[in-house]
Short mmCIF file of C-alpha atoms in Angstrom, two decimals:
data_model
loop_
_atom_site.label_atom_id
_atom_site.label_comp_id
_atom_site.label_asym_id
_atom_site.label_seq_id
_atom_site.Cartn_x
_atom_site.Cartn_y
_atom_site.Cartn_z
CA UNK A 1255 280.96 58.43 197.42
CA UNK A 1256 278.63 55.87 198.88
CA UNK A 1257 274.98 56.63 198.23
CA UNK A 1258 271.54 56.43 200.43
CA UNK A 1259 270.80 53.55 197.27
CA UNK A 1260 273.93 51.91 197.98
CA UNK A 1261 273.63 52.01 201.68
CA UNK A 1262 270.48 50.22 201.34
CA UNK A 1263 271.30 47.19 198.90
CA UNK A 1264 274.54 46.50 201.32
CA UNK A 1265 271.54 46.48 204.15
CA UNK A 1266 269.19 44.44 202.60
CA UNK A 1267 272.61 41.80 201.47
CA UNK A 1268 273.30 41.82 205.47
CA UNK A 1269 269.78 41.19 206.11
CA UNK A 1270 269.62 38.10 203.65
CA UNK A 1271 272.97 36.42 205.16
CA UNK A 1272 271.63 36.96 208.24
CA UNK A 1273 268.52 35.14 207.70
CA UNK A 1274 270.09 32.56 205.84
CA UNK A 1275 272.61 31.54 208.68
CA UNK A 1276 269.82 31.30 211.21
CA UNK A 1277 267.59 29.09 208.63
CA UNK A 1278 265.12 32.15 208.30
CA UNK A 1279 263.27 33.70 205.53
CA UNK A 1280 264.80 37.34 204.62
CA UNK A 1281 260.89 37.87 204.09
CA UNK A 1282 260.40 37.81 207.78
CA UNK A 1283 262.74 40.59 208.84
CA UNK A 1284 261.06 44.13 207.90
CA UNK A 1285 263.39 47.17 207.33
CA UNK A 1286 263.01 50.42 209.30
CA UNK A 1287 265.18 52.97 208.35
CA UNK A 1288 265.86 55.46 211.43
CA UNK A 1289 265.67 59.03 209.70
CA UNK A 1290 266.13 60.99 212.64
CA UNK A 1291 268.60 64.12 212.36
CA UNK A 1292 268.60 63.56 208.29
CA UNK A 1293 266.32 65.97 206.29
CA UNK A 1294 263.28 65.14 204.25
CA UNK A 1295 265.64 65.29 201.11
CA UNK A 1296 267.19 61.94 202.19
CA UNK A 1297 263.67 60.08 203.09
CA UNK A 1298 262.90 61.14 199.40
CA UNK A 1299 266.16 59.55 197.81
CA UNK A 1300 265.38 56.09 199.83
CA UNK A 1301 261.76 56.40 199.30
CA UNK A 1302 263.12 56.79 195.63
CA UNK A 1303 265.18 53.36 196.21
CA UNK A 1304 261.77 51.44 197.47
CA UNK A 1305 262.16 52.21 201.24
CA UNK A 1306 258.84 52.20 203.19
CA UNK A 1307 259.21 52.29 206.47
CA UNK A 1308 260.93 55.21 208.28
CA UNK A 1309 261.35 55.41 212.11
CA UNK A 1310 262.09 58.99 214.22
CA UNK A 1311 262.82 59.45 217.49
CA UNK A 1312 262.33 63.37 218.01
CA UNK A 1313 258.78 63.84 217.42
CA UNK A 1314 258.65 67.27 216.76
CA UNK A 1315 261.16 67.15 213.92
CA UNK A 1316 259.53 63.99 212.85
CA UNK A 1317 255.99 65.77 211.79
CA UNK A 1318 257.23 68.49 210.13
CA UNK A 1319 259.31 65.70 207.90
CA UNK A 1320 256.06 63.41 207.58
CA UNK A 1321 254.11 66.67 206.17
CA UNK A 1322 257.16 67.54 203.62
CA UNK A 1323 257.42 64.10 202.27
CA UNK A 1324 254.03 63.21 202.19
CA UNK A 1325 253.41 66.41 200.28
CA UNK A 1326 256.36 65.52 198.24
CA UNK A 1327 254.85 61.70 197.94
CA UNK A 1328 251.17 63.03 196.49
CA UNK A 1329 253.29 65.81 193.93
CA UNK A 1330 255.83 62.46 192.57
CA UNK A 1331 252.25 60.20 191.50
CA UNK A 1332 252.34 62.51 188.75
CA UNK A 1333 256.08 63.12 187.93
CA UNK A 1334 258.73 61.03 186.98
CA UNK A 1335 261.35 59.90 190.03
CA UNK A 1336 264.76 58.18 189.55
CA UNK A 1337 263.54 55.10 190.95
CA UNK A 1338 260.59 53.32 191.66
CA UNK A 1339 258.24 55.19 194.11
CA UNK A 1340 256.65 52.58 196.61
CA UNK A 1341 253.71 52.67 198.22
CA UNK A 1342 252.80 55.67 200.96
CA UNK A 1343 255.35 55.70 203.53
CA UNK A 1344 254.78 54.52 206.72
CA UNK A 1345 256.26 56.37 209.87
CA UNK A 1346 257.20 55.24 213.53
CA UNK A 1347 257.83 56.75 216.37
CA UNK A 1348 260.40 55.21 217.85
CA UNK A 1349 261.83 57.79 220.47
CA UNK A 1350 259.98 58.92 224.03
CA UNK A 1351 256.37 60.02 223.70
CA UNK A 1352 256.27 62.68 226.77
CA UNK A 1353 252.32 63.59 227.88
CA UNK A 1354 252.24 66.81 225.64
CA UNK A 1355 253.64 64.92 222.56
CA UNK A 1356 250.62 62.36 222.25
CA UNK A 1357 248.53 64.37 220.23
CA UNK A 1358 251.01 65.29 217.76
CA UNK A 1359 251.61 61.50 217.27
CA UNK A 1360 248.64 60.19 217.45
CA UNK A 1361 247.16 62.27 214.50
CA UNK A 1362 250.97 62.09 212.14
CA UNK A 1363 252.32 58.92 213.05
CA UNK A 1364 251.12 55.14 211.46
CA UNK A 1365 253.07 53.35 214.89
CA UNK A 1366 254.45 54.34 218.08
CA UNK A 1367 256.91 51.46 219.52
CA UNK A 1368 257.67 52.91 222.36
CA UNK A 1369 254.72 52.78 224.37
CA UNK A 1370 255.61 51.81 228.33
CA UNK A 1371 253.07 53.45 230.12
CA UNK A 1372 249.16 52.70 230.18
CA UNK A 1373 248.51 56.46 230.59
CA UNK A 1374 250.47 57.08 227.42
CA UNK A 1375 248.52 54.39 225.52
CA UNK A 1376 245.04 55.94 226.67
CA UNK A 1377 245.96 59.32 225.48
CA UNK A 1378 247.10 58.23 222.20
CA UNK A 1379 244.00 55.84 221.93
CA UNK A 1380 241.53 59.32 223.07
CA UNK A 1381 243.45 61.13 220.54
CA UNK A 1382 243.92 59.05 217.86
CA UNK A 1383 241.71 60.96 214.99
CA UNK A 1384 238.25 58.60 213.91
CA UNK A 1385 239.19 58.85 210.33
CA UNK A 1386 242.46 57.34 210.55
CA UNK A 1387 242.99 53.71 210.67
CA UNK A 1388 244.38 52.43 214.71
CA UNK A 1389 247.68 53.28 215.69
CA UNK A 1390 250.58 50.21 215.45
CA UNK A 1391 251.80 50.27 218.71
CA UNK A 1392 254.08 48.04 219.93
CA UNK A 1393 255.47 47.81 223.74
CA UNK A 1394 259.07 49.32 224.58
CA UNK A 1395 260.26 46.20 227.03
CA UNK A 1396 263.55 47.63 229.30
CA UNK A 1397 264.32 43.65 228.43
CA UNK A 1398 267.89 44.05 230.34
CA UNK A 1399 267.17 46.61 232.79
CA UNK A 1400 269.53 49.05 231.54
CA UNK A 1401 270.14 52.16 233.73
CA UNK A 1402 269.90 54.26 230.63
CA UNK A 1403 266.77 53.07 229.01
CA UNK A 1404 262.86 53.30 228.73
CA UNK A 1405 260.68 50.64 229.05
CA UNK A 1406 258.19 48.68 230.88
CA UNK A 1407 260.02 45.77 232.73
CA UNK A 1408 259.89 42.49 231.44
CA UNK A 1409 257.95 41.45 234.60
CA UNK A 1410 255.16 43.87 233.96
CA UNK A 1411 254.93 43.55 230.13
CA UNK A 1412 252.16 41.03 230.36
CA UNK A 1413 249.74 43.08 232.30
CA UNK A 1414 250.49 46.18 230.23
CA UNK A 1415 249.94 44.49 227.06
CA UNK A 1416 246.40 43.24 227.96
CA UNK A 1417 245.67 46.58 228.90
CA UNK A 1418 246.22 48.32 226.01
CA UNK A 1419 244.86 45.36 223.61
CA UNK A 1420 242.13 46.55 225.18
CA UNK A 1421 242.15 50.10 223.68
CA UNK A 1422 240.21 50.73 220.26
CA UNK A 1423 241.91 53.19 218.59
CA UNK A 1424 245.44 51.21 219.19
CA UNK A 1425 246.40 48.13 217.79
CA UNK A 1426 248.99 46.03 219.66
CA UNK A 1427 251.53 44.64 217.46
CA UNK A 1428 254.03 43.45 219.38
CA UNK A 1429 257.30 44.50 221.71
CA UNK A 1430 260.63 46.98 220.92
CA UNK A 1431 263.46 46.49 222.83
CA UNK A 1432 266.85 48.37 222.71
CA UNK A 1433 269.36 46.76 225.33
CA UNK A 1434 272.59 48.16 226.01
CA UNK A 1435 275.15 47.12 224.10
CA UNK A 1436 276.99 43.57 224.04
CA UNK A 1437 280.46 42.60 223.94
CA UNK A 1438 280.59 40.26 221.27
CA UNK A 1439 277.57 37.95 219.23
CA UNK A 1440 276.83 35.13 221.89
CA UNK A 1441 276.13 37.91 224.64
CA UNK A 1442 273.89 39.98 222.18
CA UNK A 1443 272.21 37.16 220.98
CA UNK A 1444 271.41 35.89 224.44
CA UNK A 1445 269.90 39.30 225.51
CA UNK A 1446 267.83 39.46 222.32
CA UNK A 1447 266.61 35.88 223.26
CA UNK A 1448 265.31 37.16 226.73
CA UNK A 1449 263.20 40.07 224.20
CA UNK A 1450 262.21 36.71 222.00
CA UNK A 1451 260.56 34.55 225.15
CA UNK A 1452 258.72 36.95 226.87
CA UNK A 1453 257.43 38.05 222.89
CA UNK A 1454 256.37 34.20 223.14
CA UNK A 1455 255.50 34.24 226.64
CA UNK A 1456 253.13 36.64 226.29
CA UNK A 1457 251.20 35.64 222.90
CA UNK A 1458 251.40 31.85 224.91
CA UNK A 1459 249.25 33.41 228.14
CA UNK A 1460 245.72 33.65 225.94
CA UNK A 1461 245.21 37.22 227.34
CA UNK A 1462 245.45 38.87 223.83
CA UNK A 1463 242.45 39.12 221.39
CA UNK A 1464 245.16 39.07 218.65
CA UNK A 1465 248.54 37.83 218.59
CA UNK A 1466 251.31 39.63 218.62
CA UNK A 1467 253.13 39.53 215.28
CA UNK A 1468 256.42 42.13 215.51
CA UNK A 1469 259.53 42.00 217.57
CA UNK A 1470 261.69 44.91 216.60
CA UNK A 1471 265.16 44.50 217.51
CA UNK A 1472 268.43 45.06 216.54
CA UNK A 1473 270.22 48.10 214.99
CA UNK A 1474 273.44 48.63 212.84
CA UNK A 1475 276.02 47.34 215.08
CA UNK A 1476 273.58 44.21 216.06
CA UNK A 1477 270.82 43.26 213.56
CA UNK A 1478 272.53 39.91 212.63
CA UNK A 1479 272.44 38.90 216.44
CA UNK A 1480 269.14 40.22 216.88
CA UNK A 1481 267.94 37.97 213.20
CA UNK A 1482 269.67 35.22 214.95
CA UNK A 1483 267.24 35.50 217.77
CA UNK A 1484 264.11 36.14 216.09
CA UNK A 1485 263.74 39.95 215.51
CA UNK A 1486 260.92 40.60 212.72
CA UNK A 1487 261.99 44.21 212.13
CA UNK A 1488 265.68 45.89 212.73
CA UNK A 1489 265.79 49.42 212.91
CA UNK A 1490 268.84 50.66 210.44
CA UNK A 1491 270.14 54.37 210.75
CA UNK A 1492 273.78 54.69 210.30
CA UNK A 1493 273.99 51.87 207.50
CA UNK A 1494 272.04 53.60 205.74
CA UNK A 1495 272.08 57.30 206.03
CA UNK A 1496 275.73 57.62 207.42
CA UNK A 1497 277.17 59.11 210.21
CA UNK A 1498 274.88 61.60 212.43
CA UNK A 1499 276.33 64.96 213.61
CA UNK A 1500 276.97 65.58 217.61
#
């Protein structure tokens, strides 16, 4: 039976060919591992196989899993673990932040990438606690304008992302997209490159005290297109932690 370790090292191979048939450096492309639905017991096994970055979409489940494995994380500094324990893990939202949510997050969560609205960025920035370091935030673009999906829309993505530059407690990192999905690799890749100009559309209109350094794109079925178009972080749940239940 294939493990959580296994899963990852055939990941981190697809991530590699990837970058190496679009001339990239695997170095480039950051791994976020979408926990969401799996228990705590299966962070802990990939945190065990060097995984850092987890993302979850349900924001209530994904607390209660941040306080058992970072309880877990401060117990395993002084016990042995069957692989190398990285450093603290670092947890994104990735899912809808709804008005009565942004406290939760803002105080549990190291990024939010799915910030569309400026009223949802100024509560998170208000509630963001002073002795944590800003909150990663990162834009949710509706780059494709599916019916289905969040997001600011491409043509108001500039505007937004001045705004909430402007916030102190938040640090803008960059933009998220999820399209719907493609029929085949040229389509996907040409969506992803509509995500990848206005990414260098809006760094290129000097309204930012700080470039932009993160597109996160592409998931199991598409992170190859999405490396091929310039994603800096792919968001991996099914590769890694299998199949979810309905």
């Amino acid at each position: 039976m294939t493990t959580i370790v296994d899963n990852l090292q055939a990941v981190h191979a697809r991530i590699a060919a990837a970058c190496a048939a679009a001339g990239r450096d695997p170095a480039g492309v950051r791994l976020l591992a979408v926990s969401k639905t799996f228990g705590p017991e299966d962070v802990m096994e990939a945190v065990g196989a060097g995984q850092q970055m987890f993302g979850e979409n349900y924001i209530q489940e994904g607390v209660e899993k941040i306080l058992m494995v970072r309880e877990w994380e401060g117990e395993s500094r002084s016990a042995p673990l069957p692989g190398p324990l990285s450093s603290p893990t670092e947890w994104h939202c990735i899912g809808p932040v709804q008005s009565n949510k942004t406290r939760l997050v803002a105080a549990h969560f190291d990024w939010v990438q799915s910030v569309d609205k400026l009223k949802t960025a100024q509560r998170l920035n208000d509630q963001r606690p002073d002795d944590l370091p800003p909150l990663q935030v990162c834009l949710q673009v509706n780059i494709d304008g599916g019916p289905t999906k969040s997001g600011v829309t491409p043509e108001e993505a500039l505007a937004l992302a001045a705004e909430v530059a402007c916030l102190p407690r938040l640090q803008l990192r960059g933009l998220m997209s999820i399209p719907e999905a493609a029929i085949d690799f040229v389509a996907a890749c040409a969506v992803h490159r509509r995500a990848k100009d206005l990414f260098d559309q809006i760094n290129m209109a000097d309204v930012l005290p700080k470039a932009m350094d993160t597109l996160s794109m592409g998931m199991t079925a598409d992170l190859e297109a999405a490396i091929h178009s310039g994603s800096t972080m792919v968001r991996i749940g099914s590769a890694i932690f299998g199949s979810r239940s309905p």
